[in-house]
Coordinates of C-alpha atoms in Angstrom, one line a residue:
M1 CA 11.8 3.2 15.8
K2 CA 10.1 0.7 13.5
T3 CA 12.0 -2.5 12.7
V4 CA 9.4 -4.1 10.4
N5 CA 9.2 -3.2 6.8
K6 CA 6.1 -1.3 5.6
V7 CA 6.1 -1.5 1.8
A8 CA 6.1 -4.1 -1.0
S9 CA 9.3 -5.5 -2.4
V10 CA 10.0 -4.8 -6.1
T11 CA 9.3 -8.0 -8.0
L12 CA 7.6 -9.0 -11.3
L13 CA 4.3 -9.3 -9.4
F14 CA 4.8 -5.8 -8.0
W15 CA 5.0 -4.3 -11.6
L16 CA 2.0 -6.3 -12.8
M17 CA -0.1 -5.1 -9.9
K18 CA 1.2 -1.5 -10.4
I19 CA 0.0 -1.6 -14.1
V20 CA -3.4 -3.0 -13.2
A21 CA -3.7 -0.5 -10.3
T22 CA -3.0 2.4 -12.7
T23 CA -5.6 1.1 -15.2
L24 CA -8.1 0.9 -12.3
G25 CA -7.2 4.4 -11.2
E26 CA -7.7 5.8 -14.7
T27 CA -11.1 4.2 -15.3
L28 CA -12.4 4.8 -11.7
G29 CA -11.2 8.4 -11.8
D30 CA -13.0 8.9 -15.1
F31 CA -16.1 7.1 -13.8
I32 CA -16.3 9.5 -10.8
S33 CA -15.6 12.8 -12.7
M34 CA -17.1 12.1 -16.1
T35 CA -19.6 9.2 -16.0
L36 CA -21.2 10.5 -12.8
H37 CA -20.8 14.1 -14.1
L38 CA -19.3 15.2 -10.8
G39 CA -16.5 17.2 -12.5
Y40 CA -12.8 17.1 -11.8
V41 CA -12.8 19.4 -8.7
A42 CA -15.5 17.3 -6.9
G43 CA -13.7 14.1 -8.1
S44 CA -10.4 15.3 -6.7
L45 CA -12.1 16.0 -3.3
I46 CA -13.8 12.6 -3.2
T47 CA -10.6 10.7 -4.1
L48 CA -8.6 12.9 -1.8
V49 CA -10.8 11.9 1.2
F50 CA -10.4 8.2 0.3
F51 CA -6.6 8.6 -0.1
V52 CA -6.2 10.3 3.2
I53 CA -8.3 7.7 5.0
I54 CA -6.5 4.7 3.5
L55 CA -3.1 6.3 3.9
S56 CA -3.8 6.9 7.6
V57 CA -4.5 3.2 7.9
Q58 CA -1.3 2.3 6.1
L59 CA 0.8 4.7 8.3
G60 CA -0.9 3.3 11.4
V61 CA -0.2 -0.4 10.8
K62 CA 3.0 -1.9 12.2
K63 CA 3.9 -4.0 9.2
Y64 CA 3.5 -4.6 5.5
I65 CA -0.1 -5.7 4.7
P66 CA -0.6 -6.3 1.0
A67 CA -4.3 -5.4 0.9
V68 CA -3.7 -2.1 2.7
Y69 CA -0.6 -1.2 0.8
W70 CA -2.2 -1.8 -2.6
M71 CA -5.3 0.1 -1.6
V72 CA -3.1 3.1 -1.0
I73 CA -1.5 2.6 -4.5
I74 CA -5.0 2.5 -6.0
G75 CA -5.8 5.7 -4.0
T76 CA -2.7 7.4 -5.5
T77 CA -3.6 6.4 -9.0
T78 CA -7.2 7.5 -8.7
L79 CA -6.4 10.8 -7.0
G80 CA -3.5 11.2 -9.5
T81 CA -6.0 10.9 -12.4
E82 CA -8.2 13.6 -10.8
I83 CA -5.3 15.9 -10.0
S84 CA -3.9 15.6 -13.5
D85 CA -7.3 16.2 -15.2
C86 CA -8.0 19.1 -12.9
I87 CA -4.7 20.8 -13.7
D88 CA -4.9 20.1 -17.4
R89 CA -8.6 20.6 -18.1
T90 CA -10.2 22.6 -15.3
L91 CA -7.3 25.0 -14.9
K92 CA -6.7 24.7 -18.7
T93 CA -2.9 24.5 -18.4
G94 CA -2.7 21.9 -21.1
Y95 CA -1.1 18.4 -20.9
L96 CA 2.5 19.6 -21.6
T97 CA 2.4 22.3 -19.0
G98 CA 0.6 20.1 -16.5
S99 CA 3.2 17.4 -17.0
L100 CA 6.0 19.9 -16.3
I101 CA 4.3 21.1 -13.2
L102 CA 3.9 17.5 -11.9
L103 CA 7.4 16.6 -12.9
S104 CA 8.7 19.6 -10.8
G105 CA 6.7 18.3 -7.9
L106 CA 8.1 14.8 -8.2
L107 CA 11.7 16.0 -8.5
L108 CA 11.2 18.3 -5.5
S109 CA 9.8 15.5 -3.4
L110 CA 12.7 13.2 -4.4
F111 CA 15.3 15.9 -3.7
L112 CA 13.9 16.5 -0.2
W113 CA 13.8 12.8 0.4
Y114 CA 17.5 12.4 -0.7
K115 CA 18.5 15.5 1.3
K116 CA 17.1 14.0 4.5
Y117 CA 18.2 10.4 4.1
G118 CA 21.0 10.4 1.6
N119 CA 19.4 7.8 -0.6
L120 CA 16.1 7.1 -2.4
E121 CA 15.9 3.4 -1.6
V122 CA 12.3 2.2 -1.9
Y123 CA 12.7 -1.1 0.0
P124 CA 12.7 -1.7 2.8
I125 CA 11.1 1.3 4.6
F126 CA 10.8 1.3 8.4
E127 CA 10.3 4.9 9.4
K128 CA 7.0 6.8 9.2
N129 CA 8.7 10.0 8.0
K130 CA 10.5 8.2 5.2
E131 CA 7.2 6.5 4.3
L132 CA 5.6 9.9 3.9
Y133 CA 8.3 10.9 1.4
Y134 CA 7.7 7.6 -0.4
W135 CA 3.9 8.1 -0.8
T136 CA 4.3 11.8 -1.8
A137 CA 6.7 10.8 -4.6
I138 CA 4.4 8.0 -5.7
L139 CA 1.4 10.4 -5.8
F140 CA 3.3 12.9 -7.9
S141 CA 4.6 10.1 -10.2
N142 CA 1.1 8.7 -10.8
S143 CA -0.3 12.2 -11.4
L144 CA 2.6 12.9 -13.8
G145 CA 2.1 9.6 -15.6
T146 CA -1.6 10.4 -16.2
A147 CA -0.7 13.8 -17.7
F148 CA 2.1 12.5 -19.8
G149 CA -0.1 9.6 -21.1
D150 CA -2.8 12.1 -22.1
F151 CA -0.1 14.3 -23.8
L152 CA 1.0 11.3 -25.9
S153 CA -2.5 10.2 -26.9
D154 CA -4.2 13.6 -27.3
N155 CA -1.6 16.3 -28.0
L156 CA 0.6 14.2 -30.2
G157 CA -2.3 12.4 -31.8
L158 CA -0.8 9.0 -31.3
G159 CA -4.0 7.2 -30.2
Y160 CA -4.4 5.0 -27.2
M161 CA -2.9 1.8 -28.6
T162 CA 0.1 3.6 -29.9
G163 CA 0.6 5.5 -26.6
A164 CA 0.4 2.2 -24.7
L165 CA 3.0 0.6 -27.1
I166 CA 5.4 3.6 -26.7
T167 CA 5.3 3.6 -23.0
G168 CA 5.5 -0.2 -22.9
L169 CA 8.6 0.0 -25.1
I170 CA 10.1 2.5 -22.7
I171 CA 9.4 0.2 -19.8
L172 CA 11.0 -2.7 -21.7
I173 CA 14.1 -0.6 -22.4
V174 CA 14.4 0.2 -18.7
V175 CA 14.2 -3.5 -17.8
L176 CA 16.9 -4.3 -20.2
I177 CA 19.1 -1.5 -18.9
H178 CA 18.5 -2.8 -15.4
Y179 CA 19.7 -6.3 -16.3
F180 CA 22.6 -5.5 -18.7
T181 CA 24.1 -2.3 -17.3
K182 CA 25.2 -0.9 -13.9
I183 CA 23.0 2.2 -14.0
N184 CA 21.6 3.1 -10.6
H185 CA 18.7 0.8 -9.9
V186 CA 16.9 3.4 -7.8
L187 CA 16.9 5.8 -10.8
L188 CA 15.6 3.1 -13.0
F189 CA 12.8 2.3 -10.5
W190 CA 11.4 5.8 -10.6
I191 CA 11.6 6.0 -14.4
A192 CA 9.7 2.7 -14.6
F193 CA 7.3 3.8 -11.9
V194 CA 6.4 7.0 -13.8
F195 CA 6.0 5.2 -17.2
T196 CA 3.9 2.3 -15.9
R197 CA 1.4 5.0 -15.1
P198 CA 0.8 6.2 -18.6
F199 CA 1.0 2.6 -19.8
G200 CA -1.8 1.6 -17.5
A201 CA -3.7 4.9 -18.2
T202 CA -3.6 4.6 -21.9
F203 CA -4.7 0.9 -21.6
G204 CA -7.6 2.2 -19.5
D205 CA -8.4 4.7 -22.2
L206 CA -8.3 1.9 -24.7
L207 CA -10.9 0.0 -22.8
T208 CA -13.2 2.9 -22.2
K209 CA -13.1 5.4 -25.1
P210 CA -15.5 5.2 -28.0
L211 CA -14.7 3.1 -31.1
A212 CA -14.4 6.3 -33.2
K213 CA -11.5 7.4 -31.0
G214 CA -9.7 4.1 -31.1
G215 CA -11.1 2.7 -27.9
L216 CA -13.1 -0.5 -27.2
D217 CA -16.1 1.5 -25.7
M218 CA -16.5 -0.8 -22.7
G219 CA -17.5 2.1 -20.5
T220 CA -15.7 3.3 -17.3
L221 CA -17.8 1.2 -15.0
N222 CA -17.3 -2.1 -16.8
A223 CA -13.6 -1.4 -17.2
S224 CA -13.3 -0.5 -13.5
L225 CA -15.0 -3.7 -12.4
I226 CA -12.7 -5.9 -14.6
S227 CA -9.6 -4.1 -13.4
L228 CA -10.8 -4.4 -9.8
A229 CA -11.4 -8.1 -10.1
L230 CA -7.9 -8.6 -11.5
M231 CA -6.5 -6.4 -8.7
V232 CA -8.3 -8.4 -6.0
L233 CA -7.0 -11.7 -7.5
M234 CA -3.4 -10.4 -7.4
I235 CA -3.7 -9.0 -3.9
I236 CA -4.8 -12.5 -2.8
I237 CA -1.8 -14.0 -4.6
S238 CA 0.5 -11.4 -3.0
Q239 CA -0.9 -12.0 0.5
R240 CA -0.3 -15.8 0.2
K241 CA 3.2 -15.2 -1.2
H242 CA 3.9 -12.8 1.6
S243 CA 2.6 -15.2 4.3
R244 CA 4.8 -18.0 2.9
E245 CA 7.9 -15.8 3.0
L246 CA 7.2 -14.2 6.4
P247 CA 9.0 -16.8 8.6
F248 CA 12.1 -16.3 6.6
K249 CA 12.3 -12.5 6.7
T250 CA 15.4 -11.2 8.4
N251 CA 13.4 -8.8 10.5
N252 CA 11.7 -11.8 12.1
P253 CA 14.0 -13.0 15.0
T254 CA 12.7 -16.6 15.1
P255 CA 14.7 -18.0 12.2
V256 CA 17.8 -16.3 13.7
I257 CA 17.2 -17.9 17.1
I258 CA 16.7 -21.3 15.5
K259 CA 19.8 -20.9 13.5
N260 CA 21.9 -20.0 16.5
I261 CA 20.5 -23.0 18.5
L262 CA 21.5 -25.4 15.6
K263 CA 24.9 -23.8 15.4
K264 CA 25.4 -24.3 19.2
I265 CA 24.3 -28.0 19.0
K266 CA 26.7 -28.6 16.1
L267 CA 29.6 -27.1 18.1
E268 CA 28.9 -29.2 21.1
E269 CA 28.9 -32.3 19.0

């Protein structure tokens, strides 16, 4: 059984990286399927291959490695974009129906997770099977976030900036509820996790869409490169932060041994 945590702790840096990762997933997914004219089905297959490869690496490592972990997150956001667009546009279900389908998938994955483990705690995670539930729920939540973001901006005609403001406001409300109420923190985590996806996605649309549609017309490639640069910078910060904290983790026996030795010396004195 694994005794070393495999996933990121939920901090402010986590949420900032999650938002940038969703923006990158949105712009990169659109670059593959639209800019390169490969289509949503081919885009889904390409991003699925990348996701499976990097997820296999993540499942194979014995501890939390920030670069690997966040590459999987980027994989889920990119694949989530393709899955959502494929359901909504290629299958022509529409954004609302697509959102309901993906919401059902998320709720089912969370239900099966809870049924097996009796909780939905997202940190720490040691077991490979539980980690699979974790990544399945994340993939569904990112796909759902994409579809819901498109529903806000396109179906409701709110525009990309308005959609980003609405989802950002929802995230802020969740944060306030977390700090000022006793509502279950795991429930709040998954609500925030879902809504950071459309927030990042609508921000990605704001960067890439034409001026006539309320975007900044930067193009999917330029927007992806900017988001990637920000992501690499934050991964470096996360790695350094993790390296500094590592000696003090409770799953590292060295500090415990030192503490016991000092306690013994004190008793002998």
